[in-house]
Short mmCIF file of C-alpha atoms in Angstrom, two decimals:
data_model
loop_
_atom_site.label_atom_id
_atom_site.label_comp_id
_atom_site.label_asym_id
_atom_site.label_seq_id
_atom_site.Cartn_x
_atom_site.Cartn_y
_atom_site.Cartn_z
CA THR A 1 -27.71 -8.76 0.43
CA GLY A 2 -26.62 -6.85 3.51
CA LEU A 3 -24.44 -9.80 4.58
CA PRO A 4 -20.68 -9.41 5.10
CA ILE A 5 -18.31 -10.64 2.40
CA LYS A 6 -16.19 -13.37 3.98
CA TRP A 7 -14.48 -16.67 3.25
CA PRO A 8 -16.43 -19.93 3.38
CA ALA A 9 -15.67 -22.20 6.32
CA GLY A 10 -12.38 -24.07 6.02
CA THR A 11 -8.85 -23.07 5.13
CA ILE A 12 -7.73 -19.83 3.48
CA GLN A 13 -4.64 -20.80 1.54
CA ILE A 14 -2.04 -18.06 1.19
CA LYS A 15 1.20 -18.18 -0.78
CA ILE A 16 3.90 -16.06 0.91
CA MET A 17 6.50 -14.93 -1.64
CA LEU A 18 8.31 -12.18 0.28
CA GLY A 19 11.71 -13.89 0.35
CA ASP A 20 13.91 -15.73 2.81
CA SER A 21 17.41 -14.58 1.91
CA LYS A 22 17.74 -11.87 4.58
CA THR A 23 17.93 -12.47 8.34
CA LEU A 24 15.89 -9.77 10.08
CA ILE A 25 16.25 -8.12 13.49
CA ASP A 26 14.10 -10.71 15.29
CA GLY A 27 15.91 -13.64 13.63
CA SER A 28 13.15 -14.35 11.12
CA ASN A 29 13.07 -13.71 7.38
CA TYR A 30 10.32 -11.95 5.45
CA ASN A 31 8.46 -15.18 4.70
CA THR A 32 8.51 -16.58 8.22
CA SER A 33 7.65 -13.22 9.77
CA ALA A 34 4.51 -12.96 7.62
CA ARG A 35 3.65 -16.58 8.42
CA THR A 36 3.78 -15.73 12.13
CA ALA A 37 1.26 -12.95 11.48
CA ALA A 38 -1.10 -15.46 9.84
CA GLU A 39 -0.71 -17.83 12.79
CA SER A 40 -1.65 -15.01 15.16
CA TRP A 41 -5.01 -14.66 13.42
CA ASN A 42 -5.51 -18.43 13.48
CA THR A 43 -5.40 -18.51 17.28
CA ILE A 44 -8.58 -16.43 17.54
CA LEU A 45 -10.54 -17.69 14.50
CA GLY A 46 -13.25 -20.35 14.57
CA SER A 47 -14.63 -21.37 11.18
CA ALA A 48 -11.65 -20.34 9.00
CA GLN A 49 -7.88 -20.75 9.26
CA PHE A 50 -4.98 -19.42 7.22
CA GLN A 51 -2.81 -22.14 5.66
CA ALA A 52 0.48 -20.62 4.59
CA GLU A 53 2.82 -21.89 1.88
CA LEU A 54 6.28 -20.33 1.58
CA ALA A 55 7.03 -19.99 -2.10
CA THR A 56 8.80 -18.01 -4.81
CA GLY A 57 7.42 -16.39 -7.93
CA THR A 58 5.54 -13.37 -9.16
CA PRO A 59 2.00 -12.65 -7.94
CA GLY A 60 -0.89 -12.46 -10.36
CA SER A 61 -4.17 -10.63 -10.03
CA ASN A 62 -7.46 -12.54 -10.26
CA ASN A 63 -5.74 -15.92 -10.61
CA ARG A 64 -7.63 -17.58 -7.72
CA THR A 65 -4.42 -17.67 -5.64
CA ASN A 66 -3.93 -15.58 -2.50
CA GLU A 67 -0.40 -14.18 -2.67
CA LEU A 68 1.85 -11.95 -0.55
CA ALA A 69 4.75 -10.28 -2.34
CA PHE A 70 6.94 -7.19 -2.59
CA SER A 71 6.49 -4.92 -5.60
CA ALA A 72 7.00 -1.33 -6.73
CA LYS A 73 3.45 -1.30 -8.13
CA ILE A 74 0.07 -2.86 -7.39
CA PHE A 75 -0.38 -5.00 -10.49
CA GLY A 76 0.69 -2.10 -12.68
CA LYS A 77 -0.85 0.70 -10.61
CA ASP A 78 1.11 3.17 -8.50
CA PHE A 79 0.95 3.14 -4.71
CA ASP A 80 -0.66 6.16 -3.08
CA SER A 81 1.68 8.44 -1.18
CA GLU A 82 2.76 7.00 2.19
CA THR A 83 1.05 3.64 1.55
CA LEU A 84 3.04 0.71 2.95
CA ALA A 85 0.97 -2.13 1.52
CA VAL A 86 -2.31 -2.79 -0.25
CA THR A 87 -4.73 -5.72 -0.12
CA THR A 88 -6.77 -6.40 -3.23
CA GLY A 89 -9.83 -8.63 -3.20
CA PHE A 90 -12.29 -10.53 -5.36
CA SER A 91 -15.59 -12.11 -4.40
CA ILE A 92 -18.43 -14.16 -5.82
CA GLY A 93 -21.67 -13.09 -4.20
CA ASN A 94 -20.92 -12.88 -0.48
CA GLU A 95 -17.93 -15.22 -0.62
CA ARG A 96 -14.39 -14.00 -0.98
CA SER A 97 -12.55 -15.82 -3.75
CA GLU A 98 -9.11 -14.16 -3.79
CA ALA A 99 -7.07 -11.58 -1.90
CA ASP A 100 -3.49 -10.48 -2.59
CA ILE A 101 -1.20 -8.35 -0.44
CA ILE A 102 1.42 -6.19 -2.15
CA PHE A 103 4.14 -4.66 0.06
CA ASN A 104 5.66 -1.41 -1.24
CA THR A 105 9.35 -1.82 -2.11
CA ALA A 106 9.85 1.94 -1.71
CA TYR A 107 10.20 1.36 2.05
CA ASN A 108 12.91 -0.18 4.20
CA TRP A 109 11.49 -3.41 5.68
CA ASP A 110 12.56 -5.49 8.68
CA SER A 111 10.88 -7.45 11.49
CA TYR A 112 10.89 -6.49 15.15
CA ARG A 113 8.55 -6.04 18.13
CA GLY A 114 7.92 -2.96 20.23
CA ASN A 115 7.67 0.66 19.16
CA THR A 116 8.31 1.63 15.55
CA ARG A 117 11.94 2.28 14.67
CA SER A 118 13.80 4.39 12.16
CA SER A 119 16.91 3.88 10.09
CA GLY A 120 18.81 6.76 8.52
CA GLY A 121 16.02 9.11 9.49
CA ALA A 122 13.34 7.06 7.70
CA LEU A 123 10.78 4.61 9.07
CA LEU A 124 12.04 1.05 9.42
CA VAL A 125 8.86 -0.87 8.67
CA ASP A 126 8.03 -4.02 10.62
CA VAL A 127 6.78 -6.48 8.02
CA GLN A 128 5.06 -8.64 10.64
CA ARG A 129 2.74 -5.93 12.01
CA VAL A 130 1.93 -4.72 8.50
CA ALA A 131 1.19 -8.32 7.42
CA LEU A 132 -1.01 -8.70 10.52
CA HIS A 133 -2.96 -5.60 9.46
CA GLU A 134 -3.27 -6.59 5.81
CA LEU A 135 -4.31 -10.16 6.65
CA GLY A 136 -7.14 -8.57 8.62
CA HIS A 137 -8.27 -7.01 5.34
CA VAL A 138 -8.00 -10.43 3.71
CA LEU A 139 -10.43 -11.72 6.35
CA GLY A 140 -12.83 -8.87 5.58
CA LEU A 141 -12.04 -6.28 8.26
CA ASP A 142 -11.78 -2.54 7.57
CA HIS A 143 -10.25 0.38 9.46
CA PRO A 144 -12.08 1.27 12.70
CA ASP A 145 -10.94 4.87 12.23
CA GLN A 146 -11.89 5.07 8.55
CA ALA A 147 -14.06 8.18 8.97
CA SER A 148 -12.00 9.82 11.70
CA PRO A 149 -8.89 12.01 11.46
CA THR A 150 -7.61 10.47 14.70
CA GLN A 151 -6.99 6.87 15.73
CA SER A 152 -9.17 6.59 18.84
CA VAL A 153 -9.48 2.78 18.74
CA SER A 154 -6.68 0.52 19.95
CA ALA A 155 -6.42 -1.89 17.03
CA ILE A 156 -3.88 -3.36 14.63
CA MET A 157 -6.51 -2.58 11.97
CA ASN A 158 -6.02 1.19 12.35
CA SER A 159 -5.24 2.79 9.01
CA ARG A 160 -1.79 4.04 10.04
CA VAL A 161 1.05 1.93 11.38
CA GLY A 162 2.00 2.60 14.99
CA ASN A 163 3.52 1.04 18.07
CA LEU A 164 0.95 -1.77 18.24
CA TYR A 165 2.30 -5.08 16.97
CA GLU A 166 -0.27 -7.58 18.30
CA LEU A 167 -4.00 -8.16 17.89
CA THR A 168 -6.20 -6.24 20.31
CA THR A 169 -9.68 -6.91 21.68
CA ASP A 170 -11.17 -4.78 18.90
CA ASP A 171 -9.40 -6.82 16.22
CA THR A 172 -10.49 -10.10 17.82
CA THR A 173 -14.10 -8.95 18.20
CA GLY A 174 -14.23 -7.92 14.55
CA ALA A 175 -12.77 -11.18 13.24
CA GLN A 176 -14.95 -13.33 15.49
CA SER A 177 -18.06 -11.47 14.35
CA LEU A 178 -17.29 -12.98 10.93
CA TYR A 179 -15.82 -16.38 11.78
CA GLY A 180 -16.62 -17.00 15.43
CA PRO A 181 -14.16 -18.06 18.14
CA PRO A 182 -12.22 -21.35 18.15
CA GLY A 183 -13.73 -24.49 19.63
CA ILE A 184 -17.23 -25.83 20.18
CA PRO A 185 -19.68 -23.76 22.27
CA THR A 186 -19.84 -25.02 25.85
CA ASN A 187 -23.65 -25.14 25.66
CA ASP A 188 -23.71 -27.07 22.39
CA ALA A 189 -26.07 -29.74 23.82
CA PHE A 190 -29.43 -29.21 25.53
CA ALA A 191 -28.00 -30.83 28.65
CA ASN A 192 -25.48 -27.96 28.82
CA SER A 193 -27.95 -25.19 28.06
CA THR A 194 -27.43 -21.84 29.76
CA PRO A 195 -30.32 -20.32 31.75
CA ILE A 196 -31.35 -16.87 30.55
CA THR A 197 -32.39 -14.35 33.17
CA LEU A 198 -34.87 -11.79 31.87
CA THR A 199 -34.51 -8.19 32.94
CA SER A 200 -37.31 -5.73 33.58
CA GLY A 201 -39.94 -5.85 30.88
CA ASN A 202 -39.40 -9.58 30.38
CA SER A 203 -36.62 -9.03 27.85
CA THR A 204 -32.83 -9.12 27.66
CA ASN A 205 -29.99 -8.78 25.15
CA LEU A 206 -27.52 -11.62 24.60
CA LYS A 207 -24.51 -12.09 22.35
CA GLY A 208 -22.97 -15.40 21.40
CA HIS A 209 -21.58 -17.58 18.60
CA ASN A 210 -22.79 -20.80 17.02
CA THR A 211 -19.54 -21.39 15.15
CA ASN A 212 -18.62 -25.12 15.13
CA ALA A 213 -21.88 -25.92 16.98
#
């Protein structure tokens, strides 16, 4: 249809099954670190919100449940070389119906802020920034550098993990193009309408959101 594939308005329930038995560098555990990533997206989203449940179990594909879990394989398939995590997705028409995030157990995972770190000469992967990236895929975002050999855009959605660990303007703009910003538009009533000043040629370009209007 030419329309983006996204979630219907409301809550996006996710079941986080990464584990809580290990205390990580920042004092969190895998479950709570990933939940913080979901909450970061919630602060900039309008018509949809992640609702996280901390749980145990084994994820299943195409079971109408959105699950985050560690595994050595992606529902029986091998990870590509150097892939930290994969988001799978299902949709009905233009509506997303399920998305699962599988974190690759071949890597050493922790949770910390700041520049990427190493342990024993290998990358120490921050589960929170990877969850933040993958949850962007759950929302429907792709890599801004998909067709480029270099990462020229400052975004958590870049295809390769780096020193970024928070959402950037590019990430926010992309998500809000799908779900709008939080809150009700300030000019929601005619009494609060905003005058439009036309430029030369009696035309102008405007950008706005009617989310929650």
